[in-house]
Amino acid sequence: MTPQELRALCLSFNAAVEEFPFNPDTSVFKVLGKLFALTNLDARPLTVNLKCDPEDAVRLRAEHDAVVPGWHMNKRHWNTVTVGELPDRMVRELVEDSYDLVVAGLPRAERLKLDRA
């Protein structure tokens, strides 16, 4: 997956936006103001921080060298994923899971605004 494909994937979700609150190099992808992905799209290797269910986070780290505890994040709930070392399909699923977890944590009224099944 290329950096452009990762960016397009993150922005494909309902109400997703890209912001640069830290510096011009760090893309922060949010849904209704809540972070679901963080990456430097110019970095090599390309990595992305993604929210993850704590039990799944531990399992993924044990199964894949490309998945480590979230850099500068809550290590229980976030993983850093090296994009090029995992199949594209898996990366897509991890990004979608991160988005879905963040949406699930939003107040009901905001979730309903998203109109996402």
Short mmCIF file of N, CA, C and O in Angstrom, two decimals:
data_model
loop_
_atom_site.label_atom_id
_atom_site.label_comp_id
_atom_site.label_asym_id
_atom_site.label_seq_id
_atom_site.Cartn_x
_atom_site.Cartn_y
_atom_site.Cartn_z
N MET A 1 0.85 -1.18 0.00
CA MET A 1 0.00 0.00 0.00
C MET A 1 0.89 1.24 0.00
O MET A 1 1.81 1.35 0.82
N THR A 2 0.61 2.15 -0.90
CA THR A 2 1.38 3.38 -1.00
C THR A 2 0.86 4.41 0.00
O THR A 2 -0.27 4.28 0.50
N PRO A 3 1.65 5.44 0.26
CA PRO A 3 1.16 6.51 1.14
C PRO A 3 -0.13 7.15 0.60
O PRO A 3 -1.04 7.45 1.38
N GLN A 4 -0.22 7.31 -0.70
CA GLN A 4 -1.42 7.90 -1.30
C GLN A 4 -2.63 7.00 -1.08
O GLN A 4 -3.74 7.49 -0.83
N GLU A 5 -2.43 5.69 -1.19
CA GLU A 5 -3.53 4.75 -0.97
C GLU A 5 -3.96 4.75 0.50
O GLU A 5 -5.15 4.67 0.79
N LEU A 6 -3.00 4.85 1.41
CA LEU A 6 -3.33 4.91 2.83
C LEU A 6 -4.13 6.17 3.13
O LEU A 6 -5.15 6.12 3.82
N ARG A 7 -3.70 7.29 2.60
CA ARG A 7 -4.41 8.56 2.81
C ARG A 7 -5.83 8.46 2.25
O ARG A 7 -6.80 8.83 2.90
N ALA A 8 -5.97 7.94 1.03
CA ALA A 8 -7.29 7.81 0.40
C ALA A 8 -8.18 6.88 1.22
O ALA A 8 -9.38 7.16 1.39
N LEU A 9 -7.61 5.82 1.74
CA LEU A 9 -8.38 4.89 2.57
C LEU A 9 -8.90 5.60 3.81
O LEU A 9 -10.09 5.52 4.14
N CYS A 10 -8.03 6.30 4.50
CA CYS A 10 -8.44 6.99 5.74
C CYS A 10 -9.52 8.03 5.46
O CYS A 10 -10.44 8.20 6.27
N LEU A 11 -9.42 8.70 4.33
CA LEU A 11 -10.40 9.74 4.00
C LEU A 11 -11.68 9.18 3.38
O LEU A 11 -12.65 9.91 3.21
N SER A 12 -11.71 7.88 3.09
CA SER A 12 -12.89 7.27 2.47
C SER A 12 -14.03 7.03 3.47
O SER A 12 -15.16 6.82 3.05
N PHE A 13 -13.73 7.11 4.74
CA PHE A 13 -14.76 6.86 5.74
C PHE A 13 -15.64 8.09 5.95
O PHE A 13 -15.17 9.23 5.80
N ASN A 14 -16.87 7.83 6.31
CA ASN A 14 -17.85 8.89 6.52
C ASN A 14 -17.35 9.90 7.56
O ASN A 14 -16.96 9.52 8.65
N ALA A 15 -17.35 11.17 7.19
CA ALA A 15 -16.98 12.30 8.06
C ALA A 15 -15.49 12.32 8.45
O ALA A 15 -15.10 13.04 9.35
N ALA A 16 -14.65 11.54 7.76
CA ALA A 16 -13.22 11.53 8.06
C ALA A 16 -12.57 12.78 7.48
O ALA A 16 -12.89 13.22 6.38
N VAL A 17 -11.64 13.35 8.26
CA VAL A 17 -10.88 14.52 7.82
C VAL A 17 -9.41 14.32 8.15
O VAL A 17 -9.07 13.53 9.04
N GLU A 18 -8.57 15.03 7.43
CA GLU A 18 -7.13 15.01 7.69
C GLU A 18 -6.73 16.37 8.26
O GLU A 18 -7.08 17.41 7.70
N GLU A 19 -6.02 16.35 9.38
CA GLU A 19 -5.56 17.58 10.02
C GLU A 19 -4.07 17.45 10.32
O GLU A 19 -3.51 16.34 10.30
N PHE A 20 -3.44 18.57 10.63
CA PHE A 20 -2.00 18.62 10.91
C PHE A 20 -1.76 19.41 12.21
O PHE A 20 -1.12 20.46 12.18
N PRO A 21 -2.25 18.92 13.35
CA PRO A 21 -2.14 19.69 14.59
C PRO A 21 -0.73 19.71 15.20
O PRO A 21 -0.43 20.60 15.99
N PHE A 22 0.11 18.76 14.84
CA PHE A 22 1.43 18.65 15.45
C PHE A 22 2.52 19.33 14.63
O PHE A 22 3.36 20.05 15.14
N ASN A 23 2.51 19.05 13.33
CA ASN A 23 3.48 19.64 12.41
C ASN A 23 2.99 19.35 10.99
O ASN A 23 2.08 18.56 10.80
N PRO A 24 3.59 19.98 9.98
CA PRO A 24 3.10 19.79 8.62
C PRO A 24 3.35 18.40 8.04
O PRO A 24 2.83 18.07 6.97
N ASP A 25 4.13 17.57 8.72
CA ASP A 25 4.45 16.23 8.22
C ASP A 25 3.57 15.12 8.77
O ASP A 25 3.52 14.03 8.21
N THR A 26 2.92 15.39 9.89
CA THR A 26 2.15 14.34 10.56
C THR A 26 0.66 14.48 10.26
O THR A 26 0.01 15.42 10.71
N SER A 27 0.15 13.53 9.48
CA SER A 27 -1.28 13.50 9.15
C SER A 27 -2.04 12.85 10.29
O SER A 27 -1.71 11.73 10.72
N VAL A 28 -3.06 13.55 10.75
CA VAL A 28 -3.94 13.03 11.80
C VAL A 28 -5.32 12.90 11.18
O VAL A 28 -5.91 13.89 10.74
N PHE A 29 -5.80 11.67 11.12
CA PHE A 29 -7.12 11.42 10.54
C PHE A 29 -8.12 11.28 11.67
O PHE A 29 -7.91 10.50 12.61
N LYS A 30 -9.21 12.06 11.56
CA LYS A 30 -10.20 12.12 12.63
C LYS A 30 -11.59 11.90 12.06
O LYS A 30 -11.86 12.17 10.89
N VAL A 31 -12.47 11.45 12.96
CA VAL A 31 -13.89 11.39 12.66
C VAL A 31 -14.59 12.16 13.78
O VAL A 31 -14.40 11.87 14.96
N LEU A 32 -15.31 13.19 13.40
CA LEU A 32 -16.02 14.07 14.35
C LEU A 32 -15.11 14.49 15.50
O LEU A 32 -15.49 14.45 16.66
N GLY A 33 -13.88 14.88 15.15
CA GLY A 33 -12.95 15.40 16.13
C GLY A 33 -12.14 14.38 16.90
O GLY A 33 -11.28 14.74 17.71
N LYS A 34 -12.35 13.10 16.65
CA LYS A 34 -11.64 12.03 17.38
C LYS A 34 -10.67 11.32 16.45
O LYS A 34 -11.03 10.86 15.37
N LEU A 35 -9.44 11.18 16.92
CA LEU A 35 -8.35 10.54 16.17
C LEU A 35 -8.61 9.05 15.95
O LEU A 35 -8.96 8.34 16.88
N PHE A 36 -8.42 8.59 14.69
CA PHE A 36 -8.45 7.14 14.44
C PHE A 36 -7.20 6.64 13.71
O PHE A 36 -6.94 5.44 13.68
N ALA A 37 -6.40 7.55 13.14
CA ALA A 37 -5.15 7.16 12.49
C ALA A 37 -4.18 8.33 12.50
O ALA A 37 -4.59 9.48 12.34
N LEU A 38 -2.90 8.01 12.70
CA LEU A 38 -1.86 9.03 12.75
C LEU A 38 -0.65 8.49 12.00
O LEU A 38 -0.23 7.36 12.24
N THR A 39 -0.12 9.29 11.05
CA THR A 39 1.00 8.82 10.24
C THR A 39 1.79 9.97 9.65
O THR A 39 1.28 11.08 9.53
N ASN A 40 3.03 9.71 9.31
CA ASN A 40 3.82 10.60 8.48
C ASN A 40 3.88 9.91 7.12
O ASN A 40 4.59 8.91 6.96
N LEU A 41 3.14 10.43 6.18
CA LEU A 41 3.03 9.77 4.88
C LEU A 41 4.33 9.78 4.08
O LEU A 41 4.46 9.03 3.12
N ASP A 42 5.29 10.61 4.48
CA ASP A 42 6.58 10.65 3.78
C ASP A 42 7.62 9.75 4.43
O ASP A 42 8.73 9.61 3.91
N ALA A 43 7.31 9.16 5.57
CA ALA A 43 8.28 8.34 6.30
C ALA A 43 8.53 7.02 5.57
O ALA A 43 7.64 6.46 4.94
N ARG A 44 9.73 6.53 5.69
CA ARG A 44 10.10 5.21 5.17
C ARG A 44 10.81 4.47 6.28
O ARG A 44 11.80 4.97 6.78
N PRO A 45 10.32 3.36 6.74
CA PRO A 45 9.12 2.71 6.23
C PRO A 45 7.87 3.47 6.66
O PRO A 45 7.88 4.20 7.66
N LEU A 46 6.80 3.27 5.92
CA LEU A 46 5.52 3.89 6.22
C LEU A 46 4.87 3.17 7.39
O LEU A 46 4.68 1.95 7.34
N THR A 47 4.57 3.91 8.44
CA THR A 47 3.88 3.34 9.60
C THR A 47 2.65 4.17 9.88
O THR A 47 2.55 5.34 9.48
N VAL A 48 1.70 3.57 10.60
CA VAL A 48 0.48 4.27 10.99
C VAL A 48 0.07 3.79 12.38
O VAL A 48 0.15 2.60 12.68
N ASN A 49 -0.30 4.73 13.23
CA ASN A 49 -0.84 4.39 14.55
C ASN A 49 -2.34 4.21 14.41
O ASN A 49 -3.03 5.09 13.86
N LEU A 50 -2.84 3.07 14.92
CA LEU A 50 -4.25 2.74 14.81
C LEU A 50 -4.79 2.26 16.15
O LEU A 50 -4.13 1.51 16.86
N LYS A 51 -6.01 2.66 16.45
CA LYS A 51 -6.68 2.20 17.66
C LYS A 51 -7.04 0.73 17.47
O LYS A 51 -7.33 0.28 16.36
N CYS A 52 -7.00 -0.02 18.59
CA CYS A 52 -7.25 -1.46 18.51
C CYS A 52 -7.84 -1.94 19.82
O CYS A 52 -7.49 -1.44 20.89
N ASP A 53 -8.72 -2.91 19.74
CA ASP A 53 -9.22 -3.56 20.94
C ASP A 53 -8.03 -4.13 21.70
O ASP A 53 -7.14 -4.74 21.08
N PRO A 54 -7.95 -3.92 23.03
CA PRO A 54 -6.76 -4.35 23.77
C PRO A 54 -6.38 -5.83 23.58
O PRO A 54 -5.20 -6.15 23.44
N GLU A 55 -7.36 -6.72 23.57
CA GLU A 55 -7.05 -8.14 23.38
C GLU A 55 -6.52 -8.41 21.97
O GLU A 55 -5.57 -9.17 21.79
N ASP A 56 -7.13 -7.78 20.98
CA ASP A 56 -6.66 -7.93 19.61
C ASP A 56 -5.27 -7.33 19.44
O ASP A 56 -4.44 -7.86 18.70
N ALA A 57 -5.01 -6.22 20.13
CA ALA A 57 -3.70 -5.56 20.04
C ALA A 57 -2.60 -6.51 20.47
O ALA A 57 -1.59 -6.66 19.78
N VAL A 58 -2.79 -7.19 21.59
CA VAL A 58 -1.79 -8.13 22.10
C VAL A 58 -1.61 -9.29 21.12
O VAL A 58 -0.48 -9.69 20.81
N ARG A 59 -2.70 -9.82 20.61
CA ARG A 59 -2.63 -10.94 19.67
C ARG A 59 -1.90 -10.54 18.39
O ARG A 59 -1.03 -11.26 17.90
N LEU A 60 -2.25 -9.37 17.84
CA LEU A 60 -1.61 -8.92 16.60
C LEU A 60 -0.11 -8.72 16.78
O LEU A 60 0.69 -9.06 15.91
N ARG A 61 0.28 -8.18 17.92
CA ARG A 61 1.71 -7.97 18.20
C ARG A 61 2.46 -9.30 18.28
O ARG A 61 3.60 -9.41 17.84
N ALA A 62 1.80 -10.31 18.84
CA ALA A 62 2.43 -11.62 18.97
C ALA A 62 2.55 -12.32 17.61
O ALA A 62 3.51 -13.05 17.36
N GLU A 63 1.59 -12.07 16.73
CA GLU A 63 1.55 -12.75 15.43
C GLU A 63 2.36 -12.05 14.34
O GLU A 63 2.74 -12.69 13.36
N HIS A 64 2.58 -10.74 14.47
CA HIS A 64 3.19 -9.97 13.38
C HIS A 64 4.28 -9.04 13.90
O HIS A 64 4.00 -8.17 14.73
N ASP A 65 5.48 -9.20 13.39
CA ASP A 65 6.58 -8.31 13.76
C ASP A 65 6.30 -6.87 13.32
O ASP A 65 6.86 -5.93 13.88
N ALA A 66 5.42 -6.68 12.34
CA ALA A 66 5.11 -5.36 11.81
C ALA A 66 4.10 -4.61 12.67
O ALA A 66 3.73 -3.48 12.34
N VAL A 67 3.64 -5.23 13.74
CA VAL A 67 2.68 -4.58 14.65
C VAL A 67 3.33 -4.50 16.03
O VAL A 67 3.69 -5.52 16.62
N VAL A 68 3.48 -3.26 16.51
CA VAL A 68 4.11 -3.02 17.81
C VAL A 68 3.23 -2.06 18.62
O VAL A 68 2.33 -1.41 18.07
N PRO A 69 3.49 -1.96 19.93
CA PRO A 69 2.70 -1.01 20.73
C PRO A 69 2.78 0.40 20.14
O PRO A 69 3.81 0.81 19.62
N GLY A 70 1.68 1.12 20.22
CA GLY A 70 1.58 2.45 19.62
C GLY A 70 2.64 3.42 20.10
O GLY A 70 2.75 3.67 21.29
N TRP A 71 3.39 3.96 19.15
CA TRP A 71 4.45 4.92 19.45
C TRP A 71 3.83 6.22 19.93
O TRP A 71 2.97 6.79 19.25
N HIS A 72 4.21 6.67 21.11
CA HIS A 72 3.68 7.90 21.72
C HIS A 72 2.17 7.84 21.96
O HIS A 72 1.50 8.87 21.94
N MET A 73 1.64 6.64 22.14
CA MET A 73 0.20 6.47 22.34
C MET A 73 -0.01 5.56 23.55
O MET A 73 0.92 4.95 24.05
N ASN A 74 -1.26 5.43 23.98
CA ASN A 74 -1.62 4.49 25.03
C ASN A 74 -1.35 3.08 24.48
O ASN A 74 -2.02 2.65 23.54
N LYS A 75 -0.38 2.39 25.04
CA LYS A 75 0.07 1.10 24.50
C LYS A 75 -1.00 0.02 24.59
O LYS A 75 -0.94 -0.98 23.89
N ARG A 76 -1.97 0.21 25.46
CA ARG A 76 -3.03 -0.79 25.61
C ARG A 76 -4.03 -0.72 24.45
O ARG A 76 -4.57 -1.74 24.03
N HIS A 77 -4.25 0.47 23.94
CA HIS A 77 -5.31 0.68 22.96
C HIS A 77 -4.83 1.03 21.55
O HIS A 77 -5.64 1.15 20.64
N TRP A 78 -3.52 1.22 21.38
CA TRP A 78 -3.01 1.66 20.08
C TRP A 78 -1.84 0.80 19.64
O TRP A 78 -1.00 0.43 20.44
N ASN A 79 -1.79 0.52 18.34
CA ASN A 79 -0.68 -0.19 17.72
C ASN A 79 -0.05 0.70 16.67
O ASN A 79 -0.74 1.52 16.04
N THR A 80 1.24 0.53 16.46
CA THR A 80 1.91 1.11 15.31
C THR A 80 2.13 -0.02 14.31
O THR A 80 2.71 -1.05 14.65
N VAL A 81 1.63 0.18 13.10
CA VAL A 81 1.66 -0.84 12.05
C VAL A 81 2.60 -0.38 10.94
O VAL A 81 2.46 0.72 10.42
N THR A 82 3.56 -1.24 10.58
CA THR A 82 4.42 -0.97 9.43
C THR A 82 3.67 -1.46 8.19
O THR A 82 3.50 -2.67 7.99
N VAL A 83 3.22 -0.51 7.40
CA VAL A 83 2.28 -0.79 6.31
C VAL A 83 2.82 -1.78 5.29
O VAL A 83 2.15 -2.75 4.95
N GLY A 84 4.00 -1.59 4.77
CA GLY A 84 4.52 -2.43 3.70
C GLY A 84 4.84 -3.86 4.10
O GLY A 84 5.10 -4.70 3.24
N GLU A 85 4.84 -4.15 5.39
CA GLU A 85 5.18 -5.49 5.85
C GLU A 85 3.96 -6.38 6.10
O GLU A 85 4.10 -7.52 6.52
N LEU A 86 2.78 -5.83 5.87
CA LEU A 86 1.53 -6.60 6.02
C LEU A 86 0.78 -6.57 4.69
O LEU A 86 0.91 -5.62 3.92
N PRO A 87 -0.05 -7.57 4.45
CA PRO A 87 -0.87 -7.54 3.23
C PRO A 87 -1.79 -6.31 3.24
O PRO A 87 -2.28 -5.90 4.30
N ASP A 88 -2.01 -5.72 2.08
CA ASP A 88 -2.87 -4.54 1.97
C ASP A 88 -4.25 -4.78 2.58
O ASP A 88 -4.80 -3.90 3.24
N ARG A 89 -4.78 -5.96 2.35
CA ARG A 89 -6.12 -6.26 2.88
C ARG A 89 -6.14 -6.16 4.41
O ARG A 89 -7.07 -5.63 5.00
N MET A 90 -5.10 -6.66 5.05
CA MET A 90 -5.02 -6.61 6.50
C MET A 90 -4.91 -5.16 6.99
O MET A 90 -5.55 -4.78 7.96
N VAL A 91 -4.10 -4.36 6.30
CA VAL A 91 -3.96 -2.95 6.67
C VAL A 91 -5.32 -2.26 6.55
O VAL A 91 -5.73 -1.51 7.44
N ARG A 92 -6.03 -2.53 5.45
CA ARG A 92 -7.37 -1.94 5.28
C ARG A 92 -8.29 -2.33 6.43
O ARG A 92 -9.02 -1.50 6.97
N GLU A 93 -8.25 -3.60 6.83
CA GLU A 93 -9.10 -4.07 7.92
C GLU A 93 -8.73 -3.40 9.25
O GLU A 93 -9.60 -3.03 10.03
N LEU A 94 -7.43 -3.22 9.48
CA LEU A 94 -6.98 -2.58 10.73
C LEU A 94 -7.38 -1.11 10.78
O LEU A 94 -7.79 -0.60 11.83
N VAL A 95 -7.29 -0.42 9.64
CA VAL A 95 -7.72 0.98 9.58
C VAL A 95 -9.23 1.07 9.81
O VAL A 95 -9.71 1.91 10.58
N GLU A 96 -9.99 0.20 9.16
CA GLU A 96 -11.44 0.20 9.34
C GLU A 96 -11.82 -0.12 10.78
O GLU A 96 -12.71 0.51 11.35
N ASP A 97 -11.13 -1.08 11.39
CA ASP A 97 -11.40 -1.41 12.80
C ASP A 97 -11.13 -0.21 13.70
O ASP A 97 -11.88 0.05 14.64
N SER A 98 -10.05 0.51 13.42
CA SER A 98 -9.72 1.69 14.21
C SER A 98 -10.83 2.74 14.10
O SER A 98 -11.31 3.28 15.10
N TYR A 99 -11.25 3.00 12.88
CA TYR A 99 -12.35 3.95 12.64
C TYR A 99 -13.61 3.50 13.39
O TYR A 99 -14.24 4.29 14.10
N ASP A 100 -13.96 2.22 13.25
CA ASP A 100 -15.17 1.71 13.89
C ASP A 100 -15.10 1.80 15.42
O ASP A 100 -16.10 2.09 16.07
N LEU A 101 -13.93 1.53 16.00
CA LEU A 101 -13.78 1.64 17.45
C LEU A 101 -13.98 3.08 17.92
O LEU A 101 -14.62 3.33 18.94
N VAL A 102 -13.43 4.03 17.17
CA VAL A 102 -13.59 5.44 17.54
C VAL A 102 -15.06 5.85 17.40
O VAL A 102 -15.61 6.50 18.29
N VAL A 103 -15.69 5.45 16.32
CA VAL A 103 -17.10 5.77 16.13
C VAL A 103 -17.95 5.17 17.25
O VAL A 103 -18.85 5.82 17.78
N ALA A 104 -17.64 3.95 17.64
CA ALA A 104 -18.40 3.29 18.71
C ALA A 104 -18.30 4.06 20.03
O ALA A 104 -19.21 3.99 20.86
N GLY A 105 -17.21 4.79 20.23
CA GLY A 105 -17.02 5.56 21.45
C GLY A 105 -17.66 6.94 21.42
O GLY A 105 -17.66 7.64 22.44
N LEU A 106 -18.21 7.33 20.27
CA LEU A 106 -18.86 8.63 20.16
C LEU A 106 -20.23 8.59 20.82
O LEU A 106 -20.87 7.53 20.90
N PRO A 107 -20.73 9.74 21.28
CA PRO A 107 -22.10 9.78 21.80
C PRO A 107 -23.09 9.32 20.73
O PRO A 107 -22.86 9.51 19.53
N ARG A 108 -24.17 8.72 21.18
CA ARG A 108 -25.16 8.13 20.28
C ARG A 108 -25.63 9.14 19.21
O ARG A 108 -25.75 8.80 18.04
N ALA A 109 -25.90 10.36 19.62
CA ALA A 109 -26.39 11.38 18.68
C ALA A 109 -25.38 11.62 17.56
O ALA A 109 -25.77 11.79 16.40
N GLU A 110 -24.09 11.62 17.90
CA GLU A 110 -23.07 11.82 16.86
C GLU A 110 -22.94 10.59 15.97
O GLU A 110 -22.74 10.72 14.76
N ARG A 111 -23.07 9.41 16.55
CA ARG A 111 -23.00 8.18 15.74
C ARG A 111 -24.15 8.18 14.72
O ARG A 111 -23.97 7.79 13.57
N LEU A 112 -25.33 8.60 15.16
CA LEU A 112 -26.48 8.62 14.25
C LEU A 112 -26.28 9.59 13.09
O LEU A 112 -26.74 9.34 11.99
N LYS A 113 -25.52 10.67 13.34
CA LYS A 113 -25.24 11.64 12.28
C LYS A 113 -24.43 10.99 11.16
O LYS A 113 -24.51 11.38 10.00
N LEU A 114 -23.62 10.02 11.50
CA LEU A 114 -22.75 9.37 10.52
C LEU A 114 -23.52 8.46 9.59
O LEU A 114 -23.07 8.14 8.49
N ASP A 115 -24.67 7.97 10.05
CA ASP A 115 -25.52 7.10 9.23
C ASP A 115 -24.72 5.92 8.68
O ASP A 115 -24.78 5.57 7.51
N ARG A 116 -23.91 5.29 9.56
CA ARG A 116 -23.06 4.16 9.17
C ARG A 116 -23.59 2.91 9.86
O ARG A 116 -23.76 2.92 11.06
N ALA A 117 -23.78 1.86 9.08
CA ALA A 117 -24.30 0.60 9.64
C ALA A 117 -23.27 -0.03 10.56
O ALA A 117 -22.10 0.09 10.37
#
